[in-house]
Coordinates of C-alpha atoms in Angstrom, one line a residue:
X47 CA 17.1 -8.2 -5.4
X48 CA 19.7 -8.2 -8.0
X49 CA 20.0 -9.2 -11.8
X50 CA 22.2 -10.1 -14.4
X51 CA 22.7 -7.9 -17.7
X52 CA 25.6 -9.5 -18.9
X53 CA 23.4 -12.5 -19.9
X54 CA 20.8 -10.7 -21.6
X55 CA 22.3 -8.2 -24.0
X56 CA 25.7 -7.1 -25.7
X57 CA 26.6 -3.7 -25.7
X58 CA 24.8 -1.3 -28.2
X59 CA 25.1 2.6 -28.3
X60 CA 25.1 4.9 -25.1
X61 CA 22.1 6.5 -23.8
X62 CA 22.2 9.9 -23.0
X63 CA 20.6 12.5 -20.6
X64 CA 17.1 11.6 -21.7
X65 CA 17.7 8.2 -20.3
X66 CA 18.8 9.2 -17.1
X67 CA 15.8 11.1 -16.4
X68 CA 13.5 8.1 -17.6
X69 CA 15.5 6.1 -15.4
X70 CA 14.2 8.3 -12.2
X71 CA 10.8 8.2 -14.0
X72 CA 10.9 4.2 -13.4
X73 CA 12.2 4.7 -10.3
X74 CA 9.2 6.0 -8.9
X75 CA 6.4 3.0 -9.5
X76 CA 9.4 0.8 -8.4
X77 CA 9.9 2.5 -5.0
X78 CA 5.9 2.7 -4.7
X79 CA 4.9 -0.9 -5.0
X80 CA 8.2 -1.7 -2.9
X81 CA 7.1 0.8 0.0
X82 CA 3.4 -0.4 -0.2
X83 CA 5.0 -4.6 0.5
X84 CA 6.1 -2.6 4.1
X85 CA 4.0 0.1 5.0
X86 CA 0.4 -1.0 5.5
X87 CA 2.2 -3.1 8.9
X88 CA 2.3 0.3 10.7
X89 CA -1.2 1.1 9.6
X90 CA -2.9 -2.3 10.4
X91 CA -3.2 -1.6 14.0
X92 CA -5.3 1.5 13.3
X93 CA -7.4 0.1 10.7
X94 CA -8.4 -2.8 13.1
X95 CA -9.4 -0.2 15.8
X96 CA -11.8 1.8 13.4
X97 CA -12.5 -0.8 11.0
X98 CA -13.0 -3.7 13.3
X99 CA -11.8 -6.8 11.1
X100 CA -12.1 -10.1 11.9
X101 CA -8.6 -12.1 12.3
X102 CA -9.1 -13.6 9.0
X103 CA -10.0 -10.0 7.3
X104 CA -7.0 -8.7 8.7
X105 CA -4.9 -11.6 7.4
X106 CA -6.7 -10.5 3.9
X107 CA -6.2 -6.4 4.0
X108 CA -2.4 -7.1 4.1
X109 CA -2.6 -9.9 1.5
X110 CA -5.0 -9.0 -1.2
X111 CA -2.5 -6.8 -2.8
X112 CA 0.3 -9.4 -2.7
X113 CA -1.7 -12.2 -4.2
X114 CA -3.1 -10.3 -7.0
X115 CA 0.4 -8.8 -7.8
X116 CA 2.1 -12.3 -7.9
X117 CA -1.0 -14.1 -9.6
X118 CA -0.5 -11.7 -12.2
X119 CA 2.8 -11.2 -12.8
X120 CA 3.8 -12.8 -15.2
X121 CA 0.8 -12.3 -17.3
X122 CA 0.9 -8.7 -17.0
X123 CA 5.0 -9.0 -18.7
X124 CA 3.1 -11.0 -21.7
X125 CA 0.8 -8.6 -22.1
X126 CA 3.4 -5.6 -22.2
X127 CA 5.5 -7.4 -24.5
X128 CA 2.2 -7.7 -27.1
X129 CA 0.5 -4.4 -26.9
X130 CA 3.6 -2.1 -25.3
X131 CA 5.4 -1.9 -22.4
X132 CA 5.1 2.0 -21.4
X133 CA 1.4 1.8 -22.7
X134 CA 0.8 -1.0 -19.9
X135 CA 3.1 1.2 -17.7
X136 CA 0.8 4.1 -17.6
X137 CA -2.6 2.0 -17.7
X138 CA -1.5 0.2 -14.3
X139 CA -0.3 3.7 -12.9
X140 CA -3.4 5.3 -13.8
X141 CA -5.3 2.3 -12.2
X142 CA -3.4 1.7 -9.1
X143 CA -3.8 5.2 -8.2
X144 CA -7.5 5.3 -8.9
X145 CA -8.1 1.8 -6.5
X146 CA -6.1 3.8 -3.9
X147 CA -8.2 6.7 -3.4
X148 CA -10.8 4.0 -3.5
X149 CA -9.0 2.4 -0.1
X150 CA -8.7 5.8 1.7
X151 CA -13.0 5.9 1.7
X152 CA -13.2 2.5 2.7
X153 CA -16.0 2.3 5.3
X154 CA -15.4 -1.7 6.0
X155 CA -12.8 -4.1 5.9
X156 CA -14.6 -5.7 3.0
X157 CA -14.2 -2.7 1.0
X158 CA -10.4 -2.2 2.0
X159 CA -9.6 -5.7 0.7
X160 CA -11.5 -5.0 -2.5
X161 CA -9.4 -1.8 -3.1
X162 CA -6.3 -4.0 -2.1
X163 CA -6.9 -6.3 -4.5
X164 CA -7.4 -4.1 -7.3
X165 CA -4.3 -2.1 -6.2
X166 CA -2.4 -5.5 -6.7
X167 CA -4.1 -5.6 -10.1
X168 CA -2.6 -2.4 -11.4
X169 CA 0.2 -3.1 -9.5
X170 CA 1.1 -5.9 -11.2
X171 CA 2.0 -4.1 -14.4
X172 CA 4.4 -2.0 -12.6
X173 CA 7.4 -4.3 -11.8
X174 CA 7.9 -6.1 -14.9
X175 CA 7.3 -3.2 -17.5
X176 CA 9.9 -1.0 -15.5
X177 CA 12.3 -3.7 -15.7
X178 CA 11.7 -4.3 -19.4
X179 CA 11.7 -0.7 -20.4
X180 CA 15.5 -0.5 -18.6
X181 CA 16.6 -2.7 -20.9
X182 CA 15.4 -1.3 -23.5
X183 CA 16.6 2.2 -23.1
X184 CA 19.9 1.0 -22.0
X185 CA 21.7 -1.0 -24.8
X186 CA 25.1 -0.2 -23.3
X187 CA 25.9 -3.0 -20.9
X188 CA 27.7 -0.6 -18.5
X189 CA 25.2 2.0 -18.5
X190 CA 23.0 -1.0 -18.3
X191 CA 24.5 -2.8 -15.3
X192 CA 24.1 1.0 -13.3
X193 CA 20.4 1.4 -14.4
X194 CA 19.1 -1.7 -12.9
X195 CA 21.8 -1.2 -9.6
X196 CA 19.4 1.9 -9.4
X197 CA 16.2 -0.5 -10.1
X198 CA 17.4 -3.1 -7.2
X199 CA 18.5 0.1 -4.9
X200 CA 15.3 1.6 -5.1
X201 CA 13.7 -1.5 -4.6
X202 CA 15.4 -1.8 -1.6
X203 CA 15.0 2.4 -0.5
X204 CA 11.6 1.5 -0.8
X205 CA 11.2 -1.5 1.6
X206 CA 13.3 0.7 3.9
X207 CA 11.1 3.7 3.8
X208 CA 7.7 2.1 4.0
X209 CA 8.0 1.4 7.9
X210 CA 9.5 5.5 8.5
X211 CA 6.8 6.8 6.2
X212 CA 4.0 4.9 7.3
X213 CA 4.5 5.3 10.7
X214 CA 5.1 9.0 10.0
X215 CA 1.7 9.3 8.4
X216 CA -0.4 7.1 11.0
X217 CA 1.5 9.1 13.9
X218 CA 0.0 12.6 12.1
X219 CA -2.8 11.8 10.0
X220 CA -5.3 8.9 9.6
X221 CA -4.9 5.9 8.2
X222 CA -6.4 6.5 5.0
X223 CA -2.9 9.1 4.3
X224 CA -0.7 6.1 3.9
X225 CA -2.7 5.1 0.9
X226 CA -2.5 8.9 -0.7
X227 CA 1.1 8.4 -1.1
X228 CA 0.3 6.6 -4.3
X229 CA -1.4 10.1 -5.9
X230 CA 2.0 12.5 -6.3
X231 CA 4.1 9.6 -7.1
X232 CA 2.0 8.5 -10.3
X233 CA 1.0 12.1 -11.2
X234 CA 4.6 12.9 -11.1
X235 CA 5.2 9.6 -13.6
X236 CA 2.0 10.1 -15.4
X237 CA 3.9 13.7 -16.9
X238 CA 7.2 12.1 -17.2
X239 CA 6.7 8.9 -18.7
X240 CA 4.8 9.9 -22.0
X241 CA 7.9 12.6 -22.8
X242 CA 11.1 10.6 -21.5
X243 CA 10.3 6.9 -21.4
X244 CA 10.8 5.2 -25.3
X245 CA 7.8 2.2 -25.7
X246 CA 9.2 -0.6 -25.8
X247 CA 7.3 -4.3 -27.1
X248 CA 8.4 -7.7 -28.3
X249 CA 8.3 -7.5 -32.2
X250 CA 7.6 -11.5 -32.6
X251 CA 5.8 -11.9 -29.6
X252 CA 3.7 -15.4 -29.4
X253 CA -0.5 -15.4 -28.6
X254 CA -1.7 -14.1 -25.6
X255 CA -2.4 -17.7 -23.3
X256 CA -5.9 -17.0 -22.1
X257 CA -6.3 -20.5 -20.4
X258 CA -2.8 -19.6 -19.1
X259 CA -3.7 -16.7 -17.3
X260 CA -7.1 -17.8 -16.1
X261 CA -5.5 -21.6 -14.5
X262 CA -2.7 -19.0 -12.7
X263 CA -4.9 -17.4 -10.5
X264 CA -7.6 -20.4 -10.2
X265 CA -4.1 -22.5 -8.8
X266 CA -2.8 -19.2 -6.7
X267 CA -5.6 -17.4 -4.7
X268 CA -7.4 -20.7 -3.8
X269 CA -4.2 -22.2 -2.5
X270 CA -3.4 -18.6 -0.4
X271 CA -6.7 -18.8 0.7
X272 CA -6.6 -22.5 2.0
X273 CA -3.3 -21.7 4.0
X274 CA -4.8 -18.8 5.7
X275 CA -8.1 -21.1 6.5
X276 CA -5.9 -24.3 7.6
X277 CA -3.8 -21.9 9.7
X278 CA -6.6 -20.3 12.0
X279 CA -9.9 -22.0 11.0
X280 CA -8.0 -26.0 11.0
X281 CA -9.0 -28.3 8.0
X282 CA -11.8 -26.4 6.6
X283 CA -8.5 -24.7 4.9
X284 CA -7.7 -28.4 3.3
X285 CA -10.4 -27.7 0.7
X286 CA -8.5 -24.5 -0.8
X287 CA -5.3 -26.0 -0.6
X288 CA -6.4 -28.6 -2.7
X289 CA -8.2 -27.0 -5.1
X290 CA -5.2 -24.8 -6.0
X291 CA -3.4 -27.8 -6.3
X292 CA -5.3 -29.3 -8.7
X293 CA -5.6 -26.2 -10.8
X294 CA -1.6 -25.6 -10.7
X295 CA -0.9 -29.2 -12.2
X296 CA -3.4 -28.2 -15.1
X297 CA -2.0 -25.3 -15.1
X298 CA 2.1 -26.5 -15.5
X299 CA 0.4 -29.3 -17.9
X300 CA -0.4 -26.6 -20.2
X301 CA 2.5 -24.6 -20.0
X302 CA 4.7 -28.1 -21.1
X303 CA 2.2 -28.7 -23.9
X304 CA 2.2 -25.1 -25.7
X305 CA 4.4 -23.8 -27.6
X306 CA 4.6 -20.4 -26.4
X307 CA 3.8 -20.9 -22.7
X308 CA 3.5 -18.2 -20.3
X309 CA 5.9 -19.5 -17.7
X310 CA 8.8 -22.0 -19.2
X311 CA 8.9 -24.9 -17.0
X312 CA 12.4 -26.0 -18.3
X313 CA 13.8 -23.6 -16.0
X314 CA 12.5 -25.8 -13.3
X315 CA 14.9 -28.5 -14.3
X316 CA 17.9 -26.3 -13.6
X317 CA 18.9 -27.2 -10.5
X318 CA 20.5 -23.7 -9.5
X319 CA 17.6 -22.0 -10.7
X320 CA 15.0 -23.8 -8.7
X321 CA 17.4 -23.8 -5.7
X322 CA 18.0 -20.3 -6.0
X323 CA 14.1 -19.7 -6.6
X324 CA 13.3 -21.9 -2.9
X325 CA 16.0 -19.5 -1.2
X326 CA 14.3 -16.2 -2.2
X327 CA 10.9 -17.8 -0.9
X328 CA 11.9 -19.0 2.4
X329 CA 14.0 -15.8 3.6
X330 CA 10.8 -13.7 1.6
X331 CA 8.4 -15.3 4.0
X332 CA 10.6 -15.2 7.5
X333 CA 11.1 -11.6 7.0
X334 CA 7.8 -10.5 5.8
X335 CA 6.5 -12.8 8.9
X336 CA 9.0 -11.0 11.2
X337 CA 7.7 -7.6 10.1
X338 CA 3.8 -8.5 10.5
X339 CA 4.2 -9.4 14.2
X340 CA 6.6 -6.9 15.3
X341 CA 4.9 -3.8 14.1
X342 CA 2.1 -5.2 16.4
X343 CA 3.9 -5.9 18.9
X344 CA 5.9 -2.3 18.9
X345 CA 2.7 -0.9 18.6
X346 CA 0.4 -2.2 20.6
X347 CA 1.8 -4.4 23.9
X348 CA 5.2 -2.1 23.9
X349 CA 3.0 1.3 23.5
X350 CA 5.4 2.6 20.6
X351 CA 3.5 5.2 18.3
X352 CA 3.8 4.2 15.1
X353 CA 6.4 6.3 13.9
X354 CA 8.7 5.6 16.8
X355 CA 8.0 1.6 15.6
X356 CA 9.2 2.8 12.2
X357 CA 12.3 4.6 13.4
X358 CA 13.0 1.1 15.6
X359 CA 13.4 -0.9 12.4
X360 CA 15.2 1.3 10.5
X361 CA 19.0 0.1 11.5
X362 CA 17.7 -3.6 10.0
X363 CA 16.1 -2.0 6.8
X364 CA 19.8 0.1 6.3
X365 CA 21.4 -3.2 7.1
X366 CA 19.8 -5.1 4.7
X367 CA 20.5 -2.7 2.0
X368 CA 24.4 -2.6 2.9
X369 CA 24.4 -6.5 3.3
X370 CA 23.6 -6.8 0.0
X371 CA 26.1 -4.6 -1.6
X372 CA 28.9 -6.0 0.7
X373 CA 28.1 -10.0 0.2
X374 CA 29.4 -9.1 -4.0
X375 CA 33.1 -9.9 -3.7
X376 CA 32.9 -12.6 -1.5
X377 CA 30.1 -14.0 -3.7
X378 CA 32.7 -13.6 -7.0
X379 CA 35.6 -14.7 -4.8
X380 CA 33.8 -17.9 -2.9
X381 CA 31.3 -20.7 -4.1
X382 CA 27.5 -19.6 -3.5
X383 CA 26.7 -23.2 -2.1
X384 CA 28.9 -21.5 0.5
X385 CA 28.5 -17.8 1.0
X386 CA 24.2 -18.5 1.0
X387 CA 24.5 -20.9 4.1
X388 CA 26.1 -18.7 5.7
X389 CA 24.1 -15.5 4.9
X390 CA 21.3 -18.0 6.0
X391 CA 22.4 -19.4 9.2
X392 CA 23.5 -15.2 10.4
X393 CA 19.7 -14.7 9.1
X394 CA 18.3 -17.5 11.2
X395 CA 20.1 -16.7 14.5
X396 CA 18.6 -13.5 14.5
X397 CA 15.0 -14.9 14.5
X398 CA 16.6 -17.4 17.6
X399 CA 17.4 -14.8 19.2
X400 CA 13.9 -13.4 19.1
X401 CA 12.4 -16.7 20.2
X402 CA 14.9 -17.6 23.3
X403 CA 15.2 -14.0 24.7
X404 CA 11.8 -13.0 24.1
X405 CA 10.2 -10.1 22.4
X406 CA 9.8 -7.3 25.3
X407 CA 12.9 -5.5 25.1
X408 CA 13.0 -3.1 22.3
X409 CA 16.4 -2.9 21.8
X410 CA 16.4 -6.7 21.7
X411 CA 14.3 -6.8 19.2
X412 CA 15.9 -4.3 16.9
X413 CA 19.6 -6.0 16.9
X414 CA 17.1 -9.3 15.9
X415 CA 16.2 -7.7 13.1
X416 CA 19.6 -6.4 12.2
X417 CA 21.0 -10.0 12.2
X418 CA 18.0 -11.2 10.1
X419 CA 17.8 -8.7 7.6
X420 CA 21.3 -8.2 7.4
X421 CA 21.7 -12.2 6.5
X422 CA 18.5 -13.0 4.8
X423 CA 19.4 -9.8 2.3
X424 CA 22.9 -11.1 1.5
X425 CA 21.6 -14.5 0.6
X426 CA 18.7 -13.4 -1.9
X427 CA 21.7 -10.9 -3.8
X428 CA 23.7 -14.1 -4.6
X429 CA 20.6 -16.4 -5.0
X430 CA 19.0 -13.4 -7.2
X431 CA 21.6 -13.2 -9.4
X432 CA 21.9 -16.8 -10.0
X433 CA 18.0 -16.9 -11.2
X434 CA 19.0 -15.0 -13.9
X435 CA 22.3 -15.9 -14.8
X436 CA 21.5 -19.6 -14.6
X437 CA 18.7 -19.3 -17.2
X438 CA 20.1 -18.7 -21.1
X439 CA 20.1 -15.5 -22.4
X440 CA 16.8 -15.5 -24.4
X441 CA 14.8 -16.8 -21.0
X442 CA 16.1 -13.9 -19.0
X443 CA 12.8 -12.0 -19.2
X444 CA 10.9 -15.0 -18.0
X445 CA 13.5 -15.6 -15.3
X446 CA 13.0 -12.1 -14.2
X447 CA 9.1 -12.3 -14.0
X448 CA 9.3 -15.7 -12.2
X449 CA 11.9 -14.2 -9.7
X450 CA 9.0 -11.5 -8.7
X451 CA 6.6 -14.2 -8.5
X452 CA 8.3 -15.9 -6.1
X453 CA 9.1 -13.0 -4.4
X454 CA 5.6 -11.7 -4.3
X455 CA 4.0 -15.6 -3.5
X456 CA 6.6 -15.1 -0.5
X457 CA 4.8 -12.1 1.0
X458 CA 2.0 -13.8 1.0
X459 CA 3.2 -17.1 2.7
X460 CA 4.8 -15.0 5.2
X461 CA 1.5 -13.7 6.5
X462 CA -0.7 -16.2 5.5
X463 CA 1.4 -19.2 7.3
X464 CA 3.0 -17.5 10.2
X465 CA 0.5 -15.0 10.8
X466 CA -2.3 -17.2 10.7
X467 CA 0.2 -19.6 12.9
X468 CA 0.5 -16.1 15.3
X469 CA -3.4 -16.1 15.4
X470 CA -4.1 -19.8 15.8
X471 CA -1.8 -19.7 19.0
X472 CA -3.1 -16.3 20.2
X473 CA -6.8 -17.9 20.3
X474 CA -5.7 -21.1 22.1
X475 CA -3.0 -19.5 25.1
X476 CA -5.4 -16.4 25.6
X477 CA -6.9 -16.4 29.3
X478 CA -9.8 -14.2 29.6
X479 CA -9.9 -12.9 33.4
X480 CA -13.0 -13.4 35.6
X481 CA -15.2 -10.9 35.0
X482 CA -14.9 -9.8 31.6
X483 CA -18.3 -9.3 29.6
X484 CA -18.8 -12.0 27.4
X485 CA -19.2 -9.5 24.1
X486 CA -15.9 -7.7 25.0
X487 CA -14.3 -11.0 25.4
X488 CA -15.5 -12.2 21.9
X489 CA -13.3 -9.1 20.6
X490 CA -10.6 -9.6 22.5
X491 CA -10.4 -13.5 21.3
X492 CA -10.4 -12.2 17.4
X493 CA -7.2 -10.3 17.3
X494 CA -4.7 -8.1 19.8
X495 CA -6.1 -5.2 18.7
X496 CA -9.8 -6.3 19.4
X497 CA -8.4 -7.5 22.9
X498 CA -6.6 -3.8 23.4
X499 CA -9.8 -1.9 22.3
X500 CA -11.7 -4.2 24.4
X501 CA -9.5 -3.6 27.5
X502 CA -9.6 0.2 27.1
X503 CA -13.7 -0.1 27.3
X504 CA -13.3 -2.0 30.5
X505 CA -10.7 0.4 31.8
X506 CA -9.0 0.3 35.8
X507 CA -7.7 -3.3 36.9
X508 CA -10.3 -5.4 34.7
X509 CA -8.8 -3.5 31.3
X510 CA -5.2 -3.9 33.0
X511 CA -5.8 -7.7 33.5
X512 CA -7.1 -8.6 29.9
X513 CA -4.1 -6.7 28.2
X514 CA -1.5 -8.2 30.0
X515 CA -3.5 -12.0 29.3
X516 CA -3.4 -10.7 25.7
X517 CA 0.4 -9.5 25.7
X518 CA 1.4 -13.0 27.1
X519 CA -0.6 -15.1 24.8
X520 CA 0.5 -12.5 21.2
X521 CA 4.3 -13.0 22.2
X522 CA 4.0 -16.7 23.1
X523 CA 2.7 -16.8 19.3
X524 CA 6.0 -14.6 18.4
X525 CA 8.1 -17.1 20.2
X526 CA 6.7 -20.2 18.3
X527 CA 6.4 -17.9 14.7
X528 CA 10.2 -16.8 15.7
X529 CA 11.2 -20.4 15.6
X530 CA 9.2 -21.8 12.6
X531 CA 10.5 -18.3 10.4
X532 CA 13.7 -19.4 11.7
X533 CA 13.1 -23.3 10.4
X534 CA 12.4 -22.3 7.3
X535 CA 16.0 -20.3 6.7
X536 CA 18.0 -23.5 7.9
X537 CA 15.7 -25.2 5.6
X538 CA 17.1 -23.0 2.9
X539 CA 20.5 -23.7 3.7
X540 CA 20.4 -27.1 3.1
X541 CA 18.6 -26.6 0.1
X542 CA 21.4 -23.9 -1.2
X543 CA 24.3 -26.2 -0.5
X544 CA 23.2 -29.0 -2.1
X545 CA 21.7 -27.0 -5.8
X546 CA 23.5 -24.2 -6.0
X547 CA 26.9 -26.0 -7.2
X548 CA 30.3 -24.4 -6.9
X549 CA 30.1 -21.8 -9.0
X550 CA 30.9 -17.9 -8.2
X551 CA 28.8 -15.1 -9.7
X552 CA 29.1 -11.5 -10.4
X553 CA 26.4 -10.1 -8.6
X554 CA 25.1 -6.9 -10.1
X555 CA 22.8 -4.2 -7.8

């Protein structure tokens, strides 16, 4: 993820020392909600064993948090501009913390997804007041343009970590650890924010756009709910989608017909913006599908522990960090109608790959995710930038709270769409062999891991049998996801030849 300074600010006096440690402070909610997007993958296999979810409850652990966090977004950057920044800073610290001791009790997958959701609550007030609070504490443009490099770097750390950490934690403790991670990185902010972090709020800030906030998440979570129904259940989903239709055109109605909206559709019109904003989605959603069927697969059909899983998609995580330092000077040198296609198509031959060689070598699998990351990073540094530099200068801060929406609304889609697409074909190609009781064989139809716990009840050549039916039918739903994830990056390249123009940016990370 990368921004912009030079269109927000002009240079003002230099910070010193005290900045620079209120820049680690920020660090640390940054790399905590970035790790969390990651490392619940490596847990979700152990939580279905214990927990027992149904295929749609598993669907909703993972995405609880991500709709909440993007359906509140932007009005949890409205509301820091009116009351304070660091005040809603340490409010959704205190509270994200709080909801994820409430996940680690969790005695049903009901309970886990309440605990998600509030944990994308809080959450939500995380990303945009660390952002705004850089800004504000760095008035030097230099200084500036290195504190939000940190902000993107960390970001990025953090999606790296998440698979190492959490599969650390499942391989040594249980489950519930991976959600204790949250407790010494907020205590540790809790003590430094209130000494080194400067409040920061807008000083002619416009009302608070009750209405606003209320039509956002009436258009959002019935919509993400509707995809994950249509996807597994069939048209029963048609009713959500609908609904969260309707609601978002009252919702974009409103925000044209107020004078201080919460989200300015005028950016829409932009042609670079909105390309750039469909670029972020689609490589968002092929690489958070990628990493929801591979950590599976790793896991439970390859026999992986979880932190050996981790460890395997470590050389894609480090690759998609370096790819997106290394695209900059041939994004300032060359047009980004060109350098994104590119990035795109390199992205979308690694998820080919997956699809025509199959997912059961390891090794296969990690080079796959090399090319994808590696591509699929590079194009969302150049398209990143361009949300923000495309806007004008006094629409930065929206641009930036719509950028994380998308983002966010990505992670989602990924799961919602190809995962439920994973689960629908699962269902349909699995074979149950002859002999199999019928109650076991209800499990093992629900989801791989109710198929594996099911096969390791049966035990000897009946157990063997029914996890090899459900290893063939889970990676003939990779092959098909592999292909779709794959659709949606060429999608994106003809999108971002034909919006993004000719110009060249200066990408800043």
């Amino acid at each position: 993820m990368s921004l912009s300074t030079d269109a927000i600010a002009t240079d003002g006096p230099r910070a010193g020392w005290r900045a620079w440690v209120a820049l680690v402070v920020l660090l640390l909610p940054v790399l905590l909600v970035s790790m969390d997007n990651t490392i619940l993958n490596f847990a979700l296999p152990a939580i279905a064993q214990e927990l027992e979810p149904t295929s749609a409850e598993q669907l909703w652990i993972i995405d609880a948090y991500s709709l909440m966090l993007a359906g509140l977004l932007v009005t949890a950057g409205s509301l820091g501009d009116r009351v304070g920044r660091r005040k809603i800073l340490l409010i959704g610290a205190v509270g994200f913390m709080l909801t994820s001791i409430a996940a680690v009790f969790a005695p049903t997958s009901e309970w886990l997804i309440a605990a998600r959701a509030g944990m994308g609550v809080f959450g939500a007030t995380l990303m945009p007041s660390t952002m705004s609070l850089l800004r504000t504490t760095f008035r030097h443009r230099g200084q500036r343009r290195i504190a939000i490099a940190a902000w993107a770097g960390g970001f990025a750390a953090g999606g790296a970590l998440g698979p190492v950490v959490g599969g650390f934690l499942i391989e040594h403790f249980p489950w519930q650890s991976v959600f204790l991670l949250a407790v010494p990185m907020v205590g540790l902010m809790l003590i430094g924010a209130p000494i080194f972090v400067a409040e920061g709020r807008d000083p002619h800030p416009g009302p608070i756009d009750g209405w606003g906030i209320v039509l956002s998440m009436l258009a959002l979570a019935p919509l993400a709910y509707g995809i994950k129904e249509a996807a597994v259940t069939g048209w029963p989903g048609a009713i959500g989608i609908v609904t969260g239709l309707v609601f978002g055109w009252l919702f974009v109605r409103r925000q044209l017909r107020i004078p201080y909206p919460m989200l300015d559709m005028s950016l829409f019109r932009r042609s670079k913006f909105s390309g750039s904003l469909a670029v972020n989605l689609c490589c968002i959603m092929s690489y958070i599908g990628f990493l929801y069927f591979v950590s599976q697969h790793l896991q439970m059909i390859v026999g992986l522990t979880p932190m050996a899983a981790g460890l395997a998609l470590v050389p894609g995580a480090v690759c998609s960090v370096v790819a997106g330092f290394a695209v900059t000077p041939f994004a300032s040198r060359f047009s980004a109608a060109v350098v994104v296609p590119i990035c795109l198509a390199i992205g979308a031959a690694g998820l080919v790959l997956v699809a025509f060689a199959g997912a059961g070598d390891v090794w296969m699998l990690v080079v796959a995710f090399v090319i994808m990351g590696g591509g699929t990073a590079a194009a969302q540094t150049v398209s990143g930038e361009l949300i923000i530099s495309s806007a004008p200068s006094h629409r930065a801060g929206a641009a930036s709270a719509i950028s994380e929406t998308a983002y966010e609304f990505g992670a989602v889609l990924g799961t919602s769409i190809l995962g439920g697409i994973l689960t629908a074909w699962y269902r349909a190609a699995l074979e149950i062999p002859y002999g199999v009781p019928e109650d076991l064989a209800a499990h093992a139809r629900e989801t791989l891991a109710g198929a594996m716990n099911a096969a390791d009840v049966l035990g000897g050549a009946p157990g063997t049998a029914l996890a090899d039916a459900a290893a063939r039918a889970f990676d003939g739903g990779i092959t098909a996801t592999s292909l779709i994830g794959a659709a949606l990056l060429v999608i994106a390249c003809v999108v971002s030849a034909t919006t993004l123009g000719r110009s060249r940016t200066v990408v800043s990370r």
